[in-house]
PDB file of C-alpha atoms in Angstrom:
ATOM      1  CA  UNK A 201       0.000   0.000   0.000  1.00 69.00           C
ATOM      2  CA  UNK A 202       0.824   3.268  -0.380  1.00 77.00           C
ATOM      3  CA  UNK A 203       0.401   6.619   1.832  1.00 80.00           C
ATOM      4  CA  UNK A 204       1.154  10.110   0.625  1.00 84.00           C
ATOM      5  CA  UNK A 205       2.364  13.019   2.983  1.00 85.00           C
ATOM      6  CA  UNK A 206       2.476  16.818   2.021  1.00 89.00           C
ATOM      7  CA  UNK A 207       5.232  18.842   3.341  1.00 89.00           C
ATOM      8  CA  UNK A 208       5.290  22.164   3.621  1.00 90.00           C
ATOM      9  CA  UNK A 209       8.165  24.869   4.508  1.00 89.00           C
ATOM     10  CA  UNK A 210       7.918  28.203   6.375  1.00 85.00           C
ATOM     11  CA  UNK A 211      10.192  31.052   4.794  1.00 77.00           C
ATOM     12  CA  UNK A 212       9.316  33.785   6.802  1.00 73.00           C
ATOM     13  CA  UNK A 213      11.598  35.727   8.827  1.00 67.00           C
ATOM     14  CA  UNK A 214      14.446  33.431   7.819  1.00 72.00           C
ATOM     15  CA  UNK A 215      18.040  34.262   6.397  1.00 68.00           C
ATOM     16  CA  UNK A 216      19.148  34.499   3.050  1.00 69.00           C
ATOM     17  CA  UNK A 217      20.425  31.209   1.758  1.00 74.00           C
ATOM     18  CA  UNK A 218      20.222  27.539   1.925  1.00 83.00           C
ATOM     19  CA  UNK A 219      19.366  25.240   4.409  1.00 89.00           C
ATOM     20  CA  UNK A 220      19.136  21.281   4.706  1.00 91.00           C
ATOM     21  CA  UNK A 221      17.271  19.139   7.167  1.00 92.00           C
ATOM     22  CA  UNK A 222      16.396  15.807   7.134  1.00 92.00           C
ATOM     23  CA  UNK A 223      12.459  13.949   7.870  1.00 92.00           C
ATOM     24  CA  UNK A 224      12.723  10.809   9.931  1.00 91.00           C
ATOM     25  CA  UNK A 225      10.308   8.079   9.158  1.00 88.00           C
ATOM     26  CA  UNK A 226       9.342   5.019  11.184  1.00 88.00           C
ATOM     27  CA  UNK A 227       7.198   2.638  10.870  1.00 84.00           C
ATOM     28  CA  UNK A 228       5.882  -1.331  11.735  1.00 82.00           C
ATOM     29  CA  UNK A 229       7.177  -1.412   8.146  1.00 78.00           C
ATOM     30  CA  UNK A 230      10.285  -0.336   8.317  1.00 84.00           C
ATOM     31  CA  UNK A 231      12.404   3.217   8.572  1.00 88.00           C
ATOM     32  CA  UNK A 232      13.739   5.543   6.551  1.00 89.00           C
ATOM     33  CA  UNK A 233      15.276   9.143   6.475  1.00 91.00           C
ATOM     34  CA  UNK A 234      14.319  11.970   3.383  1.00 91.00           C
ATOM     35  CA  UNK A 235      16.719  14.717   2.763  1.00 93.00           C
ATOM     36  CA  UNK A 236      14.812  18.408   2.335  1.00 93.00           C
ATOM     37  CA  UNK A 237      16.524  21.152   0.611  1.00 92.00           C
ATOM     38  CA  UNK A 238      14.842  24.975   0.615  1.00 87.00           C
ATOM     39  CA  UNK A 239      16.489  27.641   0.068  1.00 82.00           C
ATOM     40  CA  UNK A 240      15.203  31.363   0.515  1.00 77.00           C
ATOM     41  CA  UNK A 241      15.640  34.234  -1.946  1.00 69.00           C
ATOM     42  CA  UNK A 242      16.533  37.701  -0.577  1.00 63.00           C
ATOM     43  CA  UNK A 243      16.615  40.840  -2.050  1.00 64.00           C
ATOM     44  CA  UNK A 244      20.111  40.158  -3.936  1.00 75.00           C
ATOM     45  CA  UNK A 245      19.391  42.308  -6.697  1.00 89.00           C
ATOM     46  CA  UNK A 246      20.674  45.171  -7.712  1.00 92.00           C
ATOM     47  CA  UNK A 247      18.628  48.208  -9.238  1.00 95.00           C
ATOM     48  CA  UNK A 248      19.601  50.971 -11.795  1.00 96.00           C
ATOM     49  CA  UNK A 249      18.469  53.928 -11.453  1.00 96.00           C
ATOM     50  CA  UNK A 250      16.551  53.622  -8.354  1.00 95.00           C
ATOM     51  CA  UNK A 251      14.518  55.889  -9.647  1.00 97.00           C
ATOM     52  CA  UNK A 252      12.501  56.849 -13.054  1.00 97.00           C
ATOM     53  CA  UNK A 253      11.867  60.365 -13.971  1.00 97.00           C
ATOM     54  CA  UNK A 254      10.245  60.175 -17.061  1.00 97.00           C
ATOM     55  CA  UNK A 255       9.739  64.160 -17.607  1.00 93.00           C
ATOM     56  CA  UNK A 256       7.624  65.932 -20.013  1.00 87.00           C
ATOM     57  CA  UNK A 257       8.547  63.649 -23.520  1.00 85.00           C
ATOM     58  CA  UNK A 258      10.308  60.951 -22.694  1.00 94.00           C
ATOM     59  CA  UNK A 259       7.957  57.573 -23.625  1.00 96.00           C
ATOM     60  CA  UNK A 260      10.946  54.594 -22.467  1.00 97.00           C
ATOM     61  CA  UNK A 261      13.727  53.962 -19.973  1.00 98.00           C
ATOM     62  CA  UNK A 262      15.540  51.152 -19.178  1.00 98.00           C
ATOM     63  CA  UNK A 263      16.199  49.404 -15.414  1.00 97.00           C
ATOM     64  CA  UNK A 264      18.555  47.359 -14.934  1.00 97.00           C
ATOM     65  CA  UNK A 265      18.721  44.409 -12.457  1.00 96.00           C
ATOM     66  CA  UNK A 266      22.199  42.896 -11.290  1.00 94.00           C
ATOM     67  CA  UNK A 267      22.595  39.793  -9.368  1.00 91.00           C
ATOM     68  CA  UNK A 268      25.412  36.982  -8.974  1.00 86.00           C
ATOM     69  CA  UNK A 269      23.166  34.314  -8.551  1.00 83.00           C
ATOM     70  CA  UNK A 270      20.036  33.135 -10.064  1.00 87.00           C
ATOM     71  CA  UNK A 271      16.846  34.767  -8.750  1.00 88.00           C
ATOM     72  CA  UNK A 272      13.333  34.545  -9.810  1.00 91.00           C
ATOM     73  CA  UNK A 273      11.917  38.080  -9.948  1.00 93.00           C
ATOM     74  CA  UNK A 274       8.537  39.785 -10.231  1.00 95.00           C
ATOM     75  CA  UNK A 275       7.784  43.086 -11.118  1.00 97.00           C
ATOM     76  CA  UNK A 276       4.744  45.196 -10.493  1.00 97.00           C
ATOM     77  CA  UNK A 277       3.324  48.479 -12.011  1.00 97.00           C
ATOM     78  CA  UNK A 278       1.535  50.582  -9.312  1.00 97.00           C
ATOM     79  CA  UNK A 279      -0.414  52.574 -12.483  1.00 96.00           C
ATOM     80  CA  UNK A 280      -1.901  51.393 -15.688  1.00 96.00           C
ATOM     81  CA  UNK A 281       0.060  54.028 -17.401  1.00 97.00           C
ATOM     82  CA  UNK A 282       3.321  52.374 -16.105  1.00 97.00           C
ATOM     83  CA  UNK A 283       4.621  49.757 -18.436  1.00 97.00           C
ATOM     84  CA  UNK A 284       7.567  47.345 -17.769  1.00 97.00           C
ATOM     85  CA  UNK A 285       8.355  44.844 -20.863  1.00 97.00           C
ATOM     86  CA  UNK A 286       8.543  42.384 -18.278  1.00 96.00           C
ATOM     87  CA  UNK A 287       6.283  41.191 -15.392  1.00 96.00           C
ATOM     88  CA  UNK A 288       8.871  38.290 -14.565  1.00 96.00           C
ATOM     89  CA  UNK A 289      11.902  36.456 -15.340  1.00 95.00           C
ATOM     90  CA  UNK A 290      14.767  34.487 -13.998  1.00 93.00           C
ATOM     91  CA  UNK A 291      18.048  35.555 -14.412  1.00 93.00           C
ATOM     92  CA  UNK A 292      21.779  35.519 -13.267  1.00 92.00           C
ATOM     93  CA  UNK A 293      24.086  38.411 -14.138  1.00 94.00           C
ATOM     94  CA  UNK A 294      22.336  41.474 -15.684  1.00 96.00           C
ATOM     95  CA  UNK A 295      18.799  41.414 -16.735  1.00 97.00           C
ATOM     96  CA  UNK A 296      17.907  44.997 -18.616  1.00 97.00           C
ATOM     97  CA  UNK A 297      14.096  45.787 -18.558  1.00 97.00           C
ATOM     98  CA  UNK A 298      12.363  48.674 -20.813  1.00 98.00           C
ATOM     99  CA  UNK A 299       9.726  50.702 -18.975  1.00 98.00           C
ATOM    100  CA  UNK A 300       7.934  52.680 -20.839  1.00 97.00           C
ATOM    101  CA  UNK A 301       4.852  55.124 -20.107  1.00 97.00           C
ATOM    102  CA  UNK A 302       1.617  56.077 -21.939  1.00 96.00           C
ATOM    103  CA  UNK A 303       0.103  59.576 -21.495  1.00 93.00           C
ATOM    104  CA  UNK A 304      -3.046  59.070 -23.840  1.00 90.00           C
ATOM    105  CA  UNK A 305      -6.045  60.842 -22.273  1.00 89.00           C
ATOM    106  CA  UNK A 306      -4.184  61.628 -19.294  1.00 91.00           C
ATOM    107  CA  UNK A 307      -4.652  65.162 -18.027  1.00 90.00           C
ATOM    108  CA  UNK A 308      -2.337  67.927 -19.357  1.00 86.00           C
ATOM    109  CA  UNK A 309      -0.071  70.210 -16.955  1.00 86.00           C
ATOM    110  CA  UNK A 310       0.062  67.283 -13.844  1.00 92.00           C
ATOM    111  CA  UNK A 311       2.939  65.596 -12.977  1.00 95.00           C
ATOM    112  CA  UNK A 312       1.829  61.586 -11.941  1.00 97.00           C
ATOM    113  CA  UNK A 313       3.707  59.830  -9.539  1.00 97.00           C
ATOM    114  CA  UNK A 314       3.761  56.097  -9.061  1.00 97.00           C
ATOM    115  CA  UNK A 315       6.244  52.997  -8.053  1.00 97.00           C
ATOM    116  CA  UNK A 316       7.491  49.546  -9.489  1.00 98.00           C
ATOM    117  CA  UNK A 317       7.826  46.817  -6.841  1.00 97.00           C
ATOM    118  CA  UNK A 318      10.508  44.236  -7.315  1.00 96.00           C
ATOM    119  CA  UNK A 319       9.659  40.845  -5.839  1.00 92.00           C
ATOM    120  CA  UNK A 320      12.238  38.346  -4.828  1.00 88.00           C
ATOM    121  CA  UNK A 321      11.252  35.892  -2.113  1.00 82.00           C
ATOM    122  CA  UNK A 322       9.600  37.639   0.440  1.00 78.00           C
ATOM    123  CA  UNK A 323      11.543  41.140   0.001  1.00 84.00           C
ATOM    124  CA  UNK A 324       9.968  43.660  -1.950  1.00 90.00           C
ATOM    125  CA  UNK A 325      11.821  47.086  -3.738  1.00 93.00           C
ATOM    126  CA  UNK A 326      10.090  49.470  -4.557  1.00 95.00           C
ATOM    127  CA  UNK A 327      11.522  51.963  -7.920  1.00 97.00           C
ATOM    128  CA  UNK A 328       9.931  55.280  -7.552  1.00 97.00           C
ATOM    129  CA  UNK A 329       8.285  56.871 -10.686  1.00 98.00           C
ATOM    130  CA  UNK A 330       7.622  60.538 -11.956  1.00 97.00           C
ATOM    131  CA  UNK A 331       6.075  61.286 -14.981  1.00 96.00           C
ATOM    132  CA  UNK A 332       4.700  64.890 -15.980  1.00 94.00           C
ATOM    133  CA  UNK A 333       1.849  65.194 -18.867  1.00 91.00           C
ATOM    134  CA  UNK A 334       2.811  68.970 -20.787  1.00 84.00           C
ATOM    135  CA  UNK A 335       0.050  71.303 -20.966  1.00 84.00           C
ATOM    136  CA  UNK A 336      -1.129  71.970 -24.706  1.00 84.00           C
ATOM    137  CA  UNK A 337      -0.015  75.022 -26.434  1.00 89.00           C
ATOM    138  CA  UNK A 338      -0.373  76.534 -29.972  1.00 93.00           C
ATOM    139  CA  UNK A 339       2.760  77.810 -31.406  1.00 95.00           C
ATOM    140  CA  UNK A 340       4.530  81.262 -30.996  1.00 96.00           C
ATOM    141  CA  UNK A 341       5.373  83.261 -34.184  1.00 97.00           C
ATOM    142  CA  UNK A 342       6.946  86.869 -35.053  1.00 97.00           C
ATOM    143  CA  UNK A 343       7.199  88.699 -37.763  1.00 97.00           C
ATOM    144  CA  UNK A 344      11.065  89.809 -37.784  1.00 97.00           C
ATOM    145  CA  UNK A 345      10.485  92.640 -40.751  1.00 96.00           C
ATOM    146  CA  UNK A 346       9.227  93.587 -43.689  1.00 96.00           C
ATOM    147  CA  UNK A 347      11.998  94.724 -46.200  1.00 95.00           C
ATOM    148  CA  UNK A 348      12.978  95.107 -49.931  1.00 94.00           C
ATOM    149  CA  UNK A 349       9.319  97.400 -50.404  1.00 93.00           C
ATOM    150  CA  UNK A 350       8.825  98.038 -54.162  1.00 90.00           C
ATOM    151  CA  UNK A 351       6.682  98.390 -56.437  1.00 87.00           C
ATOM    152  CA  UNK A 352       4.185  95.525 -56.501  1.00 91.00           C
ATOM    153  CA  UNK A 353       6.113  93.516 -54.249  1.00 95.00           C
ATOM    154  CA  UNK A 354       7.600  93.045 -50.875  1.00 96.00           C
ATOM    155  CA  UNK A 355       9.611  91.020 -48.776  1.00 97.00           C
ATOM    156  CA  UNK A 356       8.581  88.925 -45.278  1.00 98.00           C
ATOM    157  CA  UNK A 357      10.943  87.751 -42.799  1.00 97.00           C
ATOM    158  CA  UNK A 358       9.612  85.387 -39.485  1.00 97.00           C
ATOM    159  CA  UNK A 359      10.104  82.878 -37.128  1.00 97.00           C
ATOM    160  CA  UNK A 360       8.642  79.756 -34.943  1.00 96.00           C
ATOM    161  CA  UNK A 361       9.698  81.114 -31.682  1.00 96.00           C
ATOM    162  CA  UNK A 362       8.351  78.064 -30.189  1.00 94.00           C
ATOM    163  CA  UNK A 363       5.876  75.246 -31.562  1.00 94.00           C
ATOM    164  CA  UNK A 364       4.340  74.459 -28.245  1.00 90.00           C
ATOM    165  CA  UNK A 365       3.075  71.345 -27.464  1.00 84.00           C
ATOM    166  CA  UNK A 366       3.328  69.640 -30.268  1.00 86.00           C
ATOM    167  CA  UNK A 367       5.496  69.436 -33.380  1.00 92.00           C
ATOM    168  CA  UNK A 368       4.660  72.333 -36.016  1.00 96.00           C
ATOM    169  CA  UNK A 369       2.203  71.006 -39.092  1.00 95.00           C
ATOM    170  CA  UNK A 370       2.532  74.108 -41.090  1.00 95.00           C
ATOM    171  CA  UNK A 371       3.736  77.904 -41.330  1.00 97.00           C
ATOM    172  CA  UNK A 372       4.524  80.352 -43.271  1.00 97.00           C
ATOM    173  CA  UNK A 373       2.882  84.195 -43.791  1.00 98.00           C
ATOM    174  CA  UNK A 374      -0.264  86.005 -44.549  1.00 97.00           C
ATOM    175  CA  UNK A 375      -1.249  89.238 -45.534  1.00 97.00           C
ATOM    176  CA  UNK A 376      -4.337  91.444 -46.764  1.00 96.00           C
ATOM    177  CA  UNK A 377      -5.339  95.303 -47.217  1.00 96.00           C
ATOM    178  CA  UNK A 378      -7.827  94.042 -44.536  1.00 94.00           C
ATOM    179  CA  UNK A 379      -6.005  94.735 -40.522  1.00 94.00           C
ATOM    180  CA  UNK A 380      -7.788  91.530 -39.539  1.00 94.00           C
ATOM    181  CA  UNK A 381      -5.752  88.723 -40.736  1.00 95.00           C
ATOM    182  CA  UNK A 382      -6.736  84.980 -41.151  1.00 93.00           C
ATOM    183  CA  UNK A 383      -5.243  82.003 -43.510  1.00 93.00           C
ATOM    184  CA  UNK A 384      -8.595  80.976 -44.764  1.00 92.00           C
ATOM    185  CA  UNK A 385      -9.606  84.656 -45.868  1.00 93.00           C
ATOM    186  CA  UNK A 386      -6.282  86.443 -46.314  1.00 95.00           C
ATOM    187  CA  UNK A 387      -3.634  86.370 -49.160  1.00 95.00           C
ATOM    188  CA  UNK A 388      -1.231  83.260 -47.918  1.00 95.00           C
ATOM    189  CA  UNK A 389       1.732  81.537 -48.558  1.00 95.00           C
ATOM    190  CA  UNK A 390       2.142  77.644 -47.399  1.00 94.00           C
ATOM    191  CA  UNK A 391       5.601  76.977 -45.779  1.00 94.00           C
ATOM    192  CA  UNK A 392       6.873  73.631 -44.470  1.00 90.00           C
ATOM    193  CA  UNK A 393       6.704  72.181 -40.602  1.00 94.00           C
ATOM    194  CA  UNK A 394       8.862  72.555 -37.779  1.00 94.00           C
ATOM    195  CA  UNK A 395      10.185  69.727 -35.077  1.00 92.00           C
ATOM    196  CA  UNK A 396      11.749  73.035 -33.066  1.00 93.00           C
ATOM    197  CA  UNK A 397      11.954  76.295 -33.069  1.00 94.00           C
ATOM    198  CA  UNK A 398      12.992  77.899 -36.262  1.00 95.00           C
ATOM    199  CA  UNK A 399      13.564  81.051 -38.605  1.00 96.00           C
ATOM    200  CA  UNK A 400      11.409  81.085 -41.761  1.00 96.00           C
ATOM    201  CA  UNK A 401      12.142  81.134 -45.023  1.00 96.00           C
ATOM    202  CA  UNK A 402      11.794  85.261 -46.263  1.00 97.00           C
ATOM    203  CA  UNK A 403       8.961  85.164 -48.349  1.00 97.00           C
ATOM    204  CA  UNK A 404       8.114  87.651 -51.902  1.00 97.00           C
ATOM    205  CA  UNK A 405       4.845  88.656 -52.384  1.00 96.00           C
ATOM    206  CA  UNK A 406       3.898  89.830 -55.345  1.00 96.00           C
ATOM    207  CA  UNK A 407       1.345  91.517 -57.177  1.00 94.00           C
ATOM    208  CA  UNK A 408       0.486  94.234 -54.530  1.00 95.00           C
ATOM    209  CA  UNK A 409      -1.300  97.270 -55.591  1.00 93.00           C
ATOM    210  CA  UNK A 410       1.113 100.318 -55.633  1.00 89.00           C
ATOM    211  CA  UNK A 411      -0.149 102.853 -52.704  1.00 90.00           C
ATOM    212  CA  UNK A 412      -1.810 100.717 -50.610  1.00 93.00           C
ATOM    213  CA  UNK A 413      -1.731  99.761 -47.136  1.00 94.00           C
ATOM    214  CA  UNK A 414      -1.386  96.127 -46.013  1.00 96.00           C
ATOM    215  CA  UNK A 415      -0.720  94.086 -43.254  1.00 97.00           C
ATOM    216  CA  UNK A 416       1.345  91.086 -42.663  1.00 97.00           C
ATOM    217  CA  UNK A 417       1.713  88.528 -39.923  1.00 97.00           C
ATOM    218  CA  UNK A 418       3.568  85.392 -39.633  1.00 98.00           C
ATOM    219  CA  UNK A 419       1.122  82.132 -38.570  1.00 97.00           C
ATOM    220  CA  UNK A 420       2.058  78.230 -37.242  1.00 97.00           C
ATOM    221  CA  UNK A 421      -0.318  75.528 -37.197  1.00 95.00           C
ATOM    222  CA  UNK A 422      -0.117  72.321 -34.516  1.00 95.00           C
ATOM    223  CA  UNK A 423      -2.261  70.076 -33.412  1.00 90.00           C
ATOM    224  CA  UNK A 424      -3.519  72.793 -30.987  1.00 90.00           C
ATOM    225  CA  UNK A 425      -4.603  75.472 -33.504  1.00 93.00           C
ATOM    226  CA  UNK A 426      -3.170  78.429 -35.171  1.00 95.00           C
ATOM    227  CA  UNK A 427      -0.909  81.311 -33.750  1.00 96.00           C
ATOM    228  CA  UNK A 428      -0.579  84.734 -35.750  1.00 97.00           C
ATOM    229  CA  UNK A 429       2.474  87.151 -35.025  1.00 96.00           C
ATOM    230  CA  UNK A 430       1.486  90.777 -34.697  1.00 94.00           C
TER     231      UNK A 430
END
């Protein structure tokens, strides 16, 4: 016949390390001793950085675990907008992770805080995290000067002096006999995007009626809306 036992082991509150014990057995049938072997994981890892700032654009950063044995890790996100590339892994040496974070529909101008706990055994590190979500901005334009005047034409100078919250779609100039200025009702010119702030290409307009007055103003276009220079 046969009689199966469970055994269990306690871990808690012990050292790091191993450990070896042996379970006497005795019975009308005879004797016999089983060798048990535990051991018990500590926090032997290593973290770099301890810490994640993710600022206002950065989307990935990598932590790096260091150990010179083999552990069994687990890693938690405290925030759904926290994402490690792994939850869990076993590894000896240098295991580098890539954590990455996702501001979609998160709210603009606040600066989120959360943590990634590192399980081995029964120890627990925690990795703080900041992240800050950049409030939305249209661009910022000026119109530098208006030069070479002659007849039927003139000369525009500008620049992007910032394109805000996002990158810069289009640009470029706009003018009419009218003071109020706007690209959809205005004379315009098209110029290309911007990734950062930037001069503009001069610009020649032509056909302009001799002795009249008009005015000019340098425009950018993000995913915000449309800024116009004096």
């Amino acid at each position: 016949e046969q009689c199966s036992l469970e055994i269990k082991v306690e871990r808690k509150g012990m050292d790091v390390g191993g450990y070896m014990d042996e379970i006497s057995i005795s019975s009308n049938g005879g004797s016999a001793n089983v060798i048990v072997r535990m051991e018990v994981e500590g926090m032997s890892v290593n973290v770099a950085p301890s810490e994640l700032d993710f600022g206002e654009t950065t989307t990935s950063l990598t932590l790096i675990l260091e150990s010179p044995r083999e552990v069994r890790y687990f890693l938690e996100a405290s925030n759904p907008w926290l994402i490690p590339s792994k939850t869990e892994g076993l590894f000896k040496g240098t295991e580098y992770l890539q954590v990455t974070v996702d501001r979609t529909n998160l709210s603009p101008g606040v600066v989120y805080e959360g943590k990634l706990l590192l399980r081995v055994g029964n120890d627990i590190k925690e990795i703080p995290v900041k992240m800050t979500v950049p409030s939305r901005s249209a661009p910022k334009v000026d119109l530098y000067s208006v030069k070479d005047v002659s007849y039927g034409s003139a000369v525009f100078s500008g620049g992007v002096i910032s394109i805000g919250s996002s990158k810069v779609d289009e640009s470029g100039y706009c003018w009419s006999e009218n003071e109020v200025l706007d690209i959809e009702t205005s004379m315009s010119c098209k110029l290309g995007g911007y990734q950062s702030a930037a001069a503009l290409p001069d610009y020649v307009a032509v056909d302009l009626k001799a002795s009249t007055d008009y005015y000019v103003c340098a425009y950018a276009r993000n995913s915000v809306g449309i800024a116009y220079s004096k």
